[in-house]
Amino acid sequence: MVVESIPKAVGFFYGLLAFAALAWLWYSGRFTRRRAMPFLVASAFFGFLVFAPVFPYQLQAVVLQDTAALGSPLPMAIGGLLAFIVLALVFGRIICGQICPAGAVQELMHLVPVKKRGSAESRVPVAVRAGVFVVFLAAGLGLSMNLLALIGLADFFNLTVVSVSFFVFFSIVLLSAVVYRPFCRYVCPYGALLAPAASRAAYRLRRTDACIGCRKCERACPTGAARPDDGLGECYLCGRCTEACPVDGALVYGRGR
Ligand code: SF4
Ligand code: SF4
């Protein structure tokens, strides 16, 4: 369904505006999962409409220096990807939370009321994703291979249902009804760059002295990031922990650890 006549820059500017709105919601303490829902739907829509801002695919196109897929000059695309990494250094993974269409379709699918599986811990997913990142770079730089196209990321948003790779990513999306964000946590090469940035983010979720230690936030978190000793590199700012917390002001988004 991707409309090639609409510039991909439209998706990029949507991403910037959505980022500003979501950062303000978090900063002002107004973020709720209900308020995030329109962003998830809009982001998924932009993925199908202009295939942007699908950050991992932009990174793939940069590695392959494929300006046709980027829809913009190479330096501009590199600048955009670097800018969102810097934003993650300040505000955490807001772009993963609600803006990246690949993340949004998985987040929406995880709302399907079926029994959830998969462990809420980050070491194994992060290690697997680091390995995939090495393969991604080697395949792209060494063999000019478009690994994410093989996985079906482009065919999925293009609704190219006649291709085998469409069904690879479609299966990943279906799996995300049960397992939280399998593509983001185990595969995404851009996520592999965002996670270390987010683990040093200036603004982040943190507990205050009002915390009563009930651990409801930890049980609600699908990635294990709500543990007090976690660096939050795998925090997708989904809002499950703040929603689960029974004490006002015990778990807040703000500056510092
Ligand atoms: S981890 Fe990758 S695919 Fe997932 S939301 Fe972030 S950039 Fe998108
Ligand atoms: S539930 Fe986990 S992933 Fe979601 S915002 Fe809280 S710490 Fe981050």
PDB file of C-alpha atoms and ligand atoms in Angstrom:
ATOM      1  CA  MET A   1       0.000   0.000   0.000  1.00  0.00           C
ATOM      2  CA  VAL A   2       3.046   2.329   0.316  1.00  0.00           C
ATOM      3  CA  VAL A   3       2.387   5.438  -1.776  1.00  0.00           C
ATOM      4  CA  GLU A   4       5.688   6.185  -3.506  1.00  0.00           C
ATOM      5  CA  SER A   5       4.540   9.629  -4.678  1.00  0.00           C
ATOM      6  CA  ILE A   6       4.440  10.852  -1.060  1.00  0.00           C
ATOM      7  CA  PRO A   7       7.964  11.795   0.114  1.00  0.00           C
ATOM      8  CA  LYS A   8       9.377   9.734   2.967  1.00  0.00           C
ATOM      9  CA  ALA A   9      10.263  13.050   4.626  1.00  0.00           C
ATOM     10  CA  VAL A  10       6.569  13.242   5.596  1.00  0.00           C
ATOM     11  CA  GLY A  11       7.112  10.237   7.880  1.00  0.00           C
ATOM     12  CA  PHE A  12      10.297  11.758   9.287  1.00  0.00           C
ATOM     13  CA  PHE A  13       8.567  15.034  10.200  1.00  0.00           C
ATOM     14  CA  TYR A  14       5.670  13.100  11.706  1.00  0.00           C
ATOM     15  CA  GLY A  15       8.292  11.298  13.807  1.00  0.00           C
ATOM     16  CA  LEU A  16       9.758  14.571  15.061  1.00  0.00           C
ATOM     17  CA  LEU A  17       6.348  16.017  15.963  1.00  0.00           C
ATOM     18  CA  ALA A  18       5.214  12.811  17.628  1.00  0.00           C
ATOM     19  CA  PHE A  19       8.494  12.680  19.550  1.00  0.00           C
ATOM     20  CA  ALA A  20       7.988  16.222  20.858  1.00  0.00           C
ATOM     21  CA  ALA A  21       4.402  15.436  21.914  1.00  0.00           C
ATOM     22  CA  LEU A  22       5.328  12.160  23.623  1.00  0.00           C
ATOM     23  CA  ALA A  23       8.363  13.677  25.379  1.00  0.00           C
ATOM     24  CA  TRP A  24       6.082  16.406  26.710  1.00  0.00           C
ATOM     25  CA  LEU A  25       3.511  13.843  27.900  1.00  0.00           C
ATOM     26  CA  TRP A  26       6.232  11.950  29.789  1.00  0.00           C
ATOM     27  CA  TYR A  27       7.895  15.113  31.126  1.00  0.00           C
ATOM     28  CA  SER A  28       4.637  16.590  32.380  1.00  0.00           C
ATOM     29  CA  GLY A  29       3.552  13.326  34.004  1.00  0.00           C
ATOM     30  CA  ARG A  30       0.566  13.063  31.665  1.00  0.00           C
ATOM     31  CA  PHE A  31       1.678   9.976  29.750  1.00  0.00           C
ATOM     32  CA  THR A  32      -0.796   7.118  29.876  1.00  0.00           C
ATOM     33  CA  ARG A  33      -1.114   4.079  27.670  1.00  0.00           C
ATOM     34  CA  ARG A  34      -4.484   5.354  26.529  1.00  0.00           C
ATOM     35  CA  ARG A  35      -2.945   8.679  25.425  1.00  0.00           C
ATOM     36  CA  ALA A  36      -0.182   6.769  23.627  1.00  0.00           C
ATOM     37  CA  MET A  37      -2.673   4.752  21.592  1.00  0.00           C
ATOM     38  CA  PRO A  38      -3.323   7.393  18.855  1.00  0.00           C
ATOM     39  CA  PHE A  39       0.451   7.622  18.308  1.00  0.00           C
ATOM     40  CA  LEU A  40       0.751   3.852  17.928  1.00  0.00           C
ATOM     41  CA  VAL A  41      -2.066   3.787  15.392  1.00  0.00           C
ATOM     42  CA  ALA A  42      -0.724   6.823  13.493  1.00  0.00           C
ATOM     43  CA  SER A  43       2.810   5.385  13.423  1.00  0.00           C
ATOM     44  CA  ALA A  44       1.598   2.061  12.055  1.00  0.00           C
ATOM     45  CA  PHE A  45      -0.441   4.004   9.485  1.00  0.00           C
ATOM     46  CA  PHE A  46       2.628   5.990   8.367  1.00  0.00           C
ATOM     47  CA  GLY A  47       4.515   2.713   8.004  1.00  0.00           C
ATOM     48  CA  PHE A  48       1.945   1.434   5.539  1.00  0.00           C
ATOM     49  CA  LEU A  49       1.445   4.823   3.846  1.00  0.00           C
ATOM     50  CA  VAL A  50       5.040   5.990   3.248  1.00  0.00           C
ATOM     51  CA  PHE A  51       7.183   3.245   4.876  1.00  0.00           C
ATOM     52  CA  ALA A  52       8.653   5.890   7.180  1.00  0.00           C
ATOM     53  CA  PRO A  53       9.884   6.452   9.793  1.00  0.00           C
ATOM     54  CA  VAL A  54      10.833   2.743   9.782  1.00  0.00           C
ATOM     55  CA  PHE A  55      14.176   3.383  11.501  1.00  0.00           C
ATOM     56  CA  PRO A  56      15.809  -0.057  11.119  1.00  0.00           C
ATOM     57  CA  TYR A  57      15.129  -0.058   7.382  1.00  0.00           C
ATOM     58  CA  GLN A  58      16.578   3.436   7.071  1.00  0.00           C
ATOM     59  CA  LEU A  59      19.716   2.118   8.763  1.00  0.00           C
ATOM     60  CA  GLN A  60      19.760  -0.828   6.359  1.00  0.00           C
ATOM     61  CA  ALA A  61      19.506   1.548   3.394  1.00  0.00           C
ATOM     62  CA  VAL A  62      22.326   3.685   4.813  1.00  0.00           C
ATOM     63  CA  VAL A  63      24.571   0.612   5.170  1.00  0.00           C
ATOM     64  CA  LEU A  64      23.786  -0.306   1.557  1.00  0.00           C
ATOM     65  CA  GLN A  65      24.004   3.370   0.486  1.00  0.00           C
ATOM     66  CA  ASP A  66      20.654   2.818  -1.220  1.00  0.00           C
ATOM     67  CA  THR A  67      19.440   6.389  -1.741  1.00  0.00           C
ATOM     68  CA  ALA A  68      16.365   5.227  -3.683  1.00  0.00           C
ATOM     69  CA  ALA A  69      15.137   3.292  -0.634  1.00  0.00           C
ATOM     70  CA  LEU A  70      16.057   6.169   1.672  1.00  0.00           C
ATOM     71  CA  GLY A  71      14.100   8.729  -0.335  1.00  0.00           C
ATOM     72  CA  SER A  72      16.647  11.344   0.744  1.00  0.00           C
ATOM     73  CA  PRO A  73      20.348  12.132   0.241  1.00  0.00           C
ATOM     74  CA  LEU A  74      22.659   9.854   2.240  1.00  0.00           C
ATOM     75  CA  PRO A  75      24.073  12.578   4.556  1.00  0.00           C
ATOM     76  CA  MET A  76      20.543  13.684   5.446  1.00  0.00           C
ATOM     77  CA  ALA A  77      19.509  10.119   6.316  1.00  0.00           C
ATOM     78  CA  ILE A  78      22.650   9.579   8.404  1.00  0.00           C
ATOM     79  CA  GLY A  79      21.989  12.888  10.155  1.00  0.00           C
ATOM     80  CA  GLY A  80      18.391  11.866  10.893  1.00  0.00           C
ATOM     81  CA  LEU A  81      19.408   8.508  12.346  1.00  0.00           C
ATOM     82  CA  LEU A  82      22.131  10.126  14.453  1.00  0.00           C
ATOM     83  CA  ALA A  83      19.695  12.804  15.632  1.00  0.00           C
ATOM     84  CA  PHE A  84      17.287  10.196  16.980  1.00  0.00           C
ATOM     85  CA  ILE A  85      20.159   8.408  18.746  1.00  0.00           C
ATOM     86  CA  VAL A  86      21.047  11.718  20.418  1.00  0.00           C
ATOM     87  CA  LEU A  87      17.359  12.131  21.362  1.00  0.00           C
ATOM     88  CA  ALA A  88      17.495   8.656  22.938  1.00  0.00           C
ATOM     89  CA  LEU A  89      20.530   9.839  24.929  1.00  0.00           C
ATOM     90  CA  VAL A  90      18.375  12.596  26.371  1.00  0.00           C
ATOM     91  CA  PHE A  91      14.860  11.127  26.559  1.00  0.00           C
ATOM     92  CA  GLY A  92      15.205   7.344  26.244  1.00  0.00           C
ATOM     93  CA  ARG A  93      13.612   5.138  23.605  1.00  0.00           C
ATOM     94  CA  ILE A  94      10.502   7.189  22.910  1.00  0.00           C
ATOM     95  CA  ILE A  95      10.887   6.484  19.192  1.00  0.00           C
ATOM     96  CA  CYS A  96      10.759   2.754  19.859  1.00  0.00           C
ATOM     97  CA  GLY A  97       7.910   3.121  22.287  1.00  0.00           C
ATOM     98  CA  GLN A  98       5.354   4.671  19.984  1.00  0.00           C
ATOM     99  CA  ILE A  99       6.904   6.166  16.824  1.00  0.00           C
ATOM    100  CA  CYS A 100       8.726   3.499  14.814  1.00  0.00           C
ATOM    101  CA  PRO A 101       6.079   1.695  12.721  1.00  0.00           C
ATOM    102  CA  ALA A 102       7.840  -1.659  13.175  1.00  0.00           C
ATOM    103  CA  GLY A 103       7.641  -1.243  16.938  1.00  0.00           C
ATOM    104  CA  ALA A 104       4.095   0.114  16.782  1.00  0.00           C
ATOM    105  CA  VAL A 105       2.631  -2.879  14.941  1.00  0.00           C
ATOM    106  CA  GLN A 106       4.222  -5.232  17.478  1.00  0.00           C
ATOM    107  CA  GLU A 107       3.036  -3.121  20.412  1.00  0.00           C
ATOM    108  CA  LEU A 108      -0.506  -3.067  19.014  1.00  0.00           C
ATOM    109  CA  MET A 109      -0.429  -6.814  18.373  1.00  0.00           C
ATOM    110  CA  HIS A 110       0.676  -7.419  21.982  1.00  0.00           C
ATOM    111  CA  LEU A 111      -2.674  -5.939  23.062  1.00  0.00           C
ATOM    112  CA  VAL A 112      -4.423  -9.045  21.708  1.00  0.00           C
ATOM    113  CA  PRO A 113      -5.787 -10.773  24.801  1.00  0.00           C
ATOM    114  CA  VAL A 114      -3.932 -14.095  24.650  1.00  0.00           C
ATOM    115  CA  LYS A 115      -1.657 -15.658  27.248  1.00  0.00           C
ATOM    116  CA  LYS A 116       1.767 -13.995  27.147  1.00  0.00           C
ATOM    117  CA  ARG A 117       4.971 -16.020  26.994  1.00  0.00           C
ATOM    118  CA  GLY A 118       8.667 -15.297  27.011  1.00  0.00           C
ATOM    119  CA  SER A 119      10.841 -14.274  29.889  1.00  0.00           C
ATOM    120  CA  ALA A 120      10.999 -10.688  31.056  1.00  0.00           C
ATOM    121  CA  GLU A 121      14.758 -10.487  31.094  1.00  0.00           C
ATOM    122  CA  SER A 122      17.069  -8.696  28.757  1.00  0.00           C
ATOM    123  CA  ARG A 123      20.450 -10.479  28.752  1.00  0.00           C
ATOM    124  CA  VAL A 124      19.602 -13.192  26.196  1.00  0.00           C
ATOM    125  CA  PRO A 125      17.646 -10.898  23.809  1.00  0.00           C
ATOM    126  CA  VAL A 126      20.389  -8.252  23.977  1.00  0.00           C
ATOM    127  CA  ALA A 127      23.109 -10.847  23.297  1.00  0.00           C
ATOM    128  CA  VAL A 128      21.154 -12.311  20.362  1.00  0.00           C
ATOM    129  CA  ARG A 129      20.512  -8.839  18.948  1.00  0.00           C
ATOM    130  CA  ALA A 130      24.223  -7.971  19.234  1.00  0.00           C
ATOM    131  CA  GLY A 131      25.025 -11.104  17.226  1.00  0.00           C
ATOM    132  CA  VAL A 132      22.419 -10.197  14.626  1.00  0.00           C
ATOM    133  CA  PHE A 133      23.917  -6.706  14.452  1.00  0.00           C
ATOM    134  CA  VAL A 134      27.329  -8.146  13.532  1.00  0.00           C
ATOM    135  CA  VAL A 135      25.714 -10.329  10.858  1.00  0.00           C
ATOM    136  CA  PHE A 136      23.699  -7.324   9.620  1.00  0.00           C
ATOM    137  CA  LEU A 137      26.835  -5.231   9.192  1.00  0.00           C
ATOM    138  CA  ALA A 138      28.851  -8.051   7.615  1.00  0.00           C
ATOM    139  CA  ALA A 139      26.037  -8.935   5.205  1.00  0.00           C
ATOM    140  CA  GLY A 140      25.427  -5.296   4.275  1.00  0.00           C
ATOM    141  CA  LEU A 141      28.987  -4.009   4.032  1.00  0.00           C
ATOM    142  CA  GLY A 142      30.640  -7.211   2.837  1.00  0.00           C
ATOM    143  CA  LEU A 143      28.001  -8.794   0.612  1.00  0.00           C
ATOM    144  CA  SER A 144      25.650  -5.867  -0.160  1.00  0.00           C
ATOM    145  CA  MET A 145      22.895  -8.077   1.209  1.00  0.00           C
ATOM    146  CA  ASN A 146      19.620  -6.496   2.401  1.00  0.00           C
ATOM    147  CA  LEU A 147      19.024  -8.640   5.471  1.00  0.00           C
ATOM    148  CA  LEU A 148      15.926  -6.721   6.597  1.00  0.00           C
ATOM    149  CA  ALA A 149      14.338  -7.122   3.162  1.00  0.00           C
ATOM    150  CA  LEU A 150      14.907 -10.889   3.476  1.00  0.00           C
ATOM    151  CA  ILE A 151      13.139 -10.751   6.830  1.00  0.00           C
ATOM    152  CA  GLY A 152      10.252  -9.058   5.044  1.00  0.00           C
ATOM    153  CA  LEU A 153      10.197  -5.654   6.715  1.00  0.00           C
ATOM    154  CA  ALA A 154       9.658  -3.830   3.411  1.00  0.00           C
ATOM    155  CA  ASP A 155       7.289  -6.408   1.936  1.00  0.00           C
ATOM    156  CA  PHE A 156       5.159  -6.347   5.088  1.00  0.00           C
ATOM    157  CA  PHE A 157       4.542  -2.593   4.978  1.00  0.00           C
ATOM    158  CA  ASN A 158       4.192  -2.681   1.193  1.00  0.00           C
ATOM    159  CA  LEU A 159       1.597  -5.440   1.656  1.00  0.00           C
ATOM    160  CA  THR A 160       3.445  -7.542  -0.913  1.00  0.00           C
ATOM    161  CA  VAL A 161       1.559 -10.632   0.147  1.00  0.00           C
ATOM    162  CA  VAL A 162       2.831 -12.716  -2.771  1.00  0.00           C
ATOM    163  CA  SER A 163       6.404 -12.797  -1.382  1.00  0.00           C
ATOM    164  CA  VAL A 164       7.785 -15.370   1.049  1.00  0.00           C
ATOM    165  CA  SER A 165       9.578 -12.686   3.069  1.00  0.00           C
ATOM    166  CA  PHE A 166       6.235 -10.926   3.684  1.00  0.00           C
ATOM    167  CA  PHE A 167       5.199 -13.949   5.691  1.00  0.00           C
ATOM    168  CA  VAL A 168       8.455 -13.942   7.668  1.00  0.00           C
ATOM    169  CA  PHE A 169       7.772 -10.501   9.150  1.00  0.00           C
ATOM    170  CA  PHE A 170       4.035 -11.196   9.269  1.00  0.00           C
ATOM    171  CA  SER A 171       4.852 -14.230  11.441  1.00  0.00           C
ATOM    172  CA  ILE A 172       7.017 -12.035  13.675  1.00  0.00           C
ATOM    173  CA  VAL A 173       4.088  -9.637  14.068  1.00  0.00           C
ATOM    174  CA  LEU A 174       1.742 -12.516  14.883  1.00  0.00           C
ATOM    175  CA  LEU A 175       4.285 -13.834  17.398  1.00  0.00           C
ATOM    176  CA  SER A 176       4.314 -10.462  19.105  1.00  0.00           C
ATOM    177  CA  ALA A 177       0.770 -11.132  20.313  1.00  0.00           C
ATOM    178  CA  VAL A 178       2.389 -13.640  22.680  1.00  0.00           C
ATOM    179  CA  VAL A 179       6.026 -12.529  22.992  1.00  0.00           C
ATOM    180  CA  TYR A 180       6.729  -8.845  23.641  1.00  0.00           C
ATOM    181  CA  ARG A 181       8.327  -7.154  20.581  1.00  0.00           C
ATOM    182  CA  PRO A 182      10.388 -10.079  19.241  1.00  0.00           C
ATOM    183  CA  PHE A 183      11.800  -8.028  16.358  1.00  0.00           C
ATOM    184  CA  CYS A 184      12.838  -5.078  18.551  1.00  0.00           C
ATOM    185  CA  ARG A 185      14.390  -7.201  21.274  1.00  0.00           C
ATOM    186  CA  TYR A 186      16.100  -9.921  19.238  1.00  0.00           C
ATOM    187  CA  VAL A 187      16.727  -8.488  15.771  1.00  0.00           C
ATOM    188  CA  CYS A 188      16.557  -4.728  15.260  1.00  0.00           C
ATOM    189  CA  PRO A 189      19.972  -3.282  14.326  1.00  0.00           C
ATOM    190  CA  TYR A 190      18.866   0.264  15.100  1.00  0.00           C
ATOM    191  CA  GLY A 191      17.595  -0.892  18.476  1.00  0.00           C
ATOM    192  CA  ALA A 192      21.095  -2.279  19.076  1.00  0.00           C
ATOM    193  CA  LEU A 193      22.365   1.307  18.743  1.00  0.00           C
ATOM    194  CA  LEU A 194      19.513   2.950  20.649  1.00  0.00           C
ATOM    195  CA  ALA A 195      19.695   0.669  23.688  1.00  0.00           C
ATOM    196  CA  PRO A 196      23.165   1.743  24.882  1.00  0.00           C
ATOM    197  CA  ALA A 197      22.187   5.376  24.280  1.00  0.00           C
ATOM    198  CA  ALA A 198      18.964   4.968  26.269  1.00  0.00           C
ATOM    199  CA  SER A 199      20.825   3.271  29.121  1.00  0.00           C
ATOM    200  CA  ARG A 200      22.617   6.607  29.628  1.00  0.00           C
ATOM    201  CA  ALA A 201      19.547   8.786  29.043  1.00  0.00           C
ATOM    202  CA  ALA A 202      19.379  12.009  31.013  1.00  0.00           C
ATOM    203  CA  TYR A 203      15.601  11.693  31.449  1.00  0.00           C
ATOM    204  CA  ARG A 204      14.335   8.284  32.516  1.00  0.00           C
ATOM    205  CA  LEU A 205      11.915   6.397  34.689  1.00  0.00           C
ATOM    206  CA  ARG A 206      13.060   6.286  38.279  1.00  0.00           C
ATOM    207  CA  ARG A 207      11.663   5.407  41.666  1.00  0.00           C
ATOM    208  CA  THR A 208      11.306   8.038  44.356  1.00  0.00           C
ATOM    209  CA  ASP A 209      11.261   7.771  48.139  1.00  0.00           C
ATOM    210  CA  ALA A 210       7.488   7.242  47.865  1.00  0.00           C
ATOM    211  CA  CYS A 211       8.099   3.728  46.479  1.00  0.00           C
ATOM    212  CA  ILE A 212       6.714   1.102  48.852  1.00  0.00           C
ATOM    213  CA  GLY A 213       8.626  -1.793  47.239  1.00  0.00           C
ATOM    214  CA  CYS A 214       5.512  -3.709  46.148  1.00  0.00           C
ATOM    215  CA  ARG A 215       7.228  -4.649  42.846  1.00  0.00           C
ATOM    216  CA  LYS A 216       4.002  -4.325  40.853  1.00  0.00           C
ATOM    217  CA  CYS A 217       5.941  -2.322  38.249  1.00  0.00           C
ATOM    218  CA  GLU A 218       8.463  -5.167  37.871  1.00  0.00           C
ATOM    219  CA  ARG A 219       5.721  -7.720  37.340  1.00  0.00           C
ATOM    220  CA  ALA A 220       4.039  -5.480  34.747  1.00  0.00           C
ATOM    221  CA  CYS A 221       7.222  -4.882  32.740  1.00  0.00           C
ATOM    222  CA  PRO A 222       7.628  -7.226  29.746  1.00  0.00           C
ATOM    223  CA  THR A 223      11.398  -6.662  29.434  1.00  0.00           C
ATOM    224  CA  GLY A 224      12.686  -6.704  32.999  1.00  0.00           C
ATOM    225  CA  ALA A 225      13.599  -3.033  32.727  1.00  0.00           C
ATOM    226  CA  ALA A 226      11.564  -1.960  35.764  1.00  0.00           C
ATOM    227  CA  ARG A 227      13.987  -3.599  38.197  1.00  0.00           C
ATOM    228  CA  PRO A 228      15.685  -0.934  40.320  1.00  0.00           C
ATOM    229  CA  ASP A 229      19.187  -1.933  39.154  1.00  0.00           C
ATOM    230  CA  ASP A 230      18.325  -1.981  35.430  1.00  0.00           C
ATOM    231  CA  GLY A 231      19.994   0.484  33.083  1.00  0.00           C
ATOM    232  CA  LEU A 232      16.763   0.952  31.065  1.00  0.00           C
ATOM    233  CA  GLY A 233      18.398   0.201  27.724  1.00  0.00           C
ATOM    234  CA  GLU A 234      15.503  -2.192  27.087  1.00  0.00           C
ATOM    235  CA  CYS A 235      12.831   0.169  28.378  1.00  0.00           C
ATOM    236  CA  TYR A 236      10.440   0.903  25.510  1.00  0.00           C
ATOM    237  CA  LEU A 237       8.611   3.564  27.538  1.00  0.00           C
ATOM    238  CA  CYS A 238       5.434   1.569  27.090  1.00  0.00           C
ATOM    239  CA  GLY A 239       3.917   2.855  30.339  1.00  0.00           C
ATOM    240  CA  ARG A 240       2.918  -0.511  31.822  1.00  0.00           C
ATOM    241  CA  CYS A 241       4.959   0.050  34.979  1.00  0.00           C
ATOM    242  CA  THR A 242       3.641   3.548  35.708  1.00  0.00           C
ATOM    243  CA  GLU A 243       0.107   2.274  35.094  1.00  0.00           C
ATOM    244  CA  ALA A 244       0.653  -0.625  37.520  1.00  0.00           C
ATOM    245  CA  CYS A 245       2.205   1.477  40.287  1.00  0.00           C
ATOM    246  CA  PRO A 246      -0.352   2.002  43.082  1.00  0.00           C
ATOM    247  CA  VAL A 247       1.386   5.021  44.651  1.00  0.00           C
ATOM    248  CA  ASP A 248       1.210   8.471  43.080  1.00  0.00           C
ATOM    249  CA  GLY A 249       4.678   9.876  42.479  1.00  0.00           C
ATOM    250  CA  ALA A 250       6.557   6.662  43.330  1.00  0.00           C
ATOM    251  CA  LEU A 251       7.638   5.967  39.759  1.00  0.00           C
ATOM    252  CA  VAL A 252       8.314   9.089  37.750  1.00  0.00           C
ATOM    253  CA  TYR A 253       9.920  10.134  34.482  1.00  0.00           C
ATOM    254  CA  GLY A 254      12.496  12.784  35.151  1.00  0.00           C
ATOM    255  CA  ARG A 255      16.087  13.823  35.146  1.00  0.00           C
ATOM    256  CA  GLY A 256      18.717  11.649  36.821  1.00  0.00           C
ATOM    257  CA  ARG A 257      18.743   8.134  38.210  1.00  0.00           C
TER     258      ARG A 257
HETATM  259  S1  SF4 B   1      13.805  -1.502  18.314  1.00  0.00           S
HETATM  260 FE1  SF4 B   1      13.970  -1.079  16.123  1.00  0.00          FE
HETATM  261  S2  SF4 B   1      12.068  -1.886  15.241  1.00  0.00           S
HETATM  262 FE2  SF4 B   1      11.756  -1.730  17.415  1.00  0.00          FE
HETATM  263  S3  SF4 B   1      10.819   0.232  17.653  1.00  0.00           S
HETATM  264 FE3  SF4 B   1      13.026   0.542  17.975  1.00  0.00          FE
HETATM  265  S4  SF4 B   1      13.822   1.127  15.983  1.00  0.00           S
HETATM  266 FE4  SF4 B   1      11.784   0.262  15.638  1.00  0.00          FE
HETATM  267  S1  SF4 B   2       7.021  -1.472  31.826  1.00  0.00           S
HETATM  268 FE1  SF4 B   2       9.221  -1.810  31.448  1.00  0.00          FE
HETATM  269  S2  SF4 B   2       9.501  -1.314  29.280  1.00  0.00           S
HETATM  270 FE2  SF4 B   2       7.519  -0.455  29.873  1.00  0.00          FE
HETATM  271  S3  SF4 B   2       7.957   1.675  30.504  1.00  0.00           S
HETATM  272 FE3  SF4 B   2       8.085   0.436  32.352  1.00  0.00          FE
HETATM  273  S4  SF4 B   2      10.254  -0.135  32.577  1.00  0.00           S
HETATM  274 FE4  SF4 B   2       9.934   0.569  30.446  1.00  0.00          FE
END
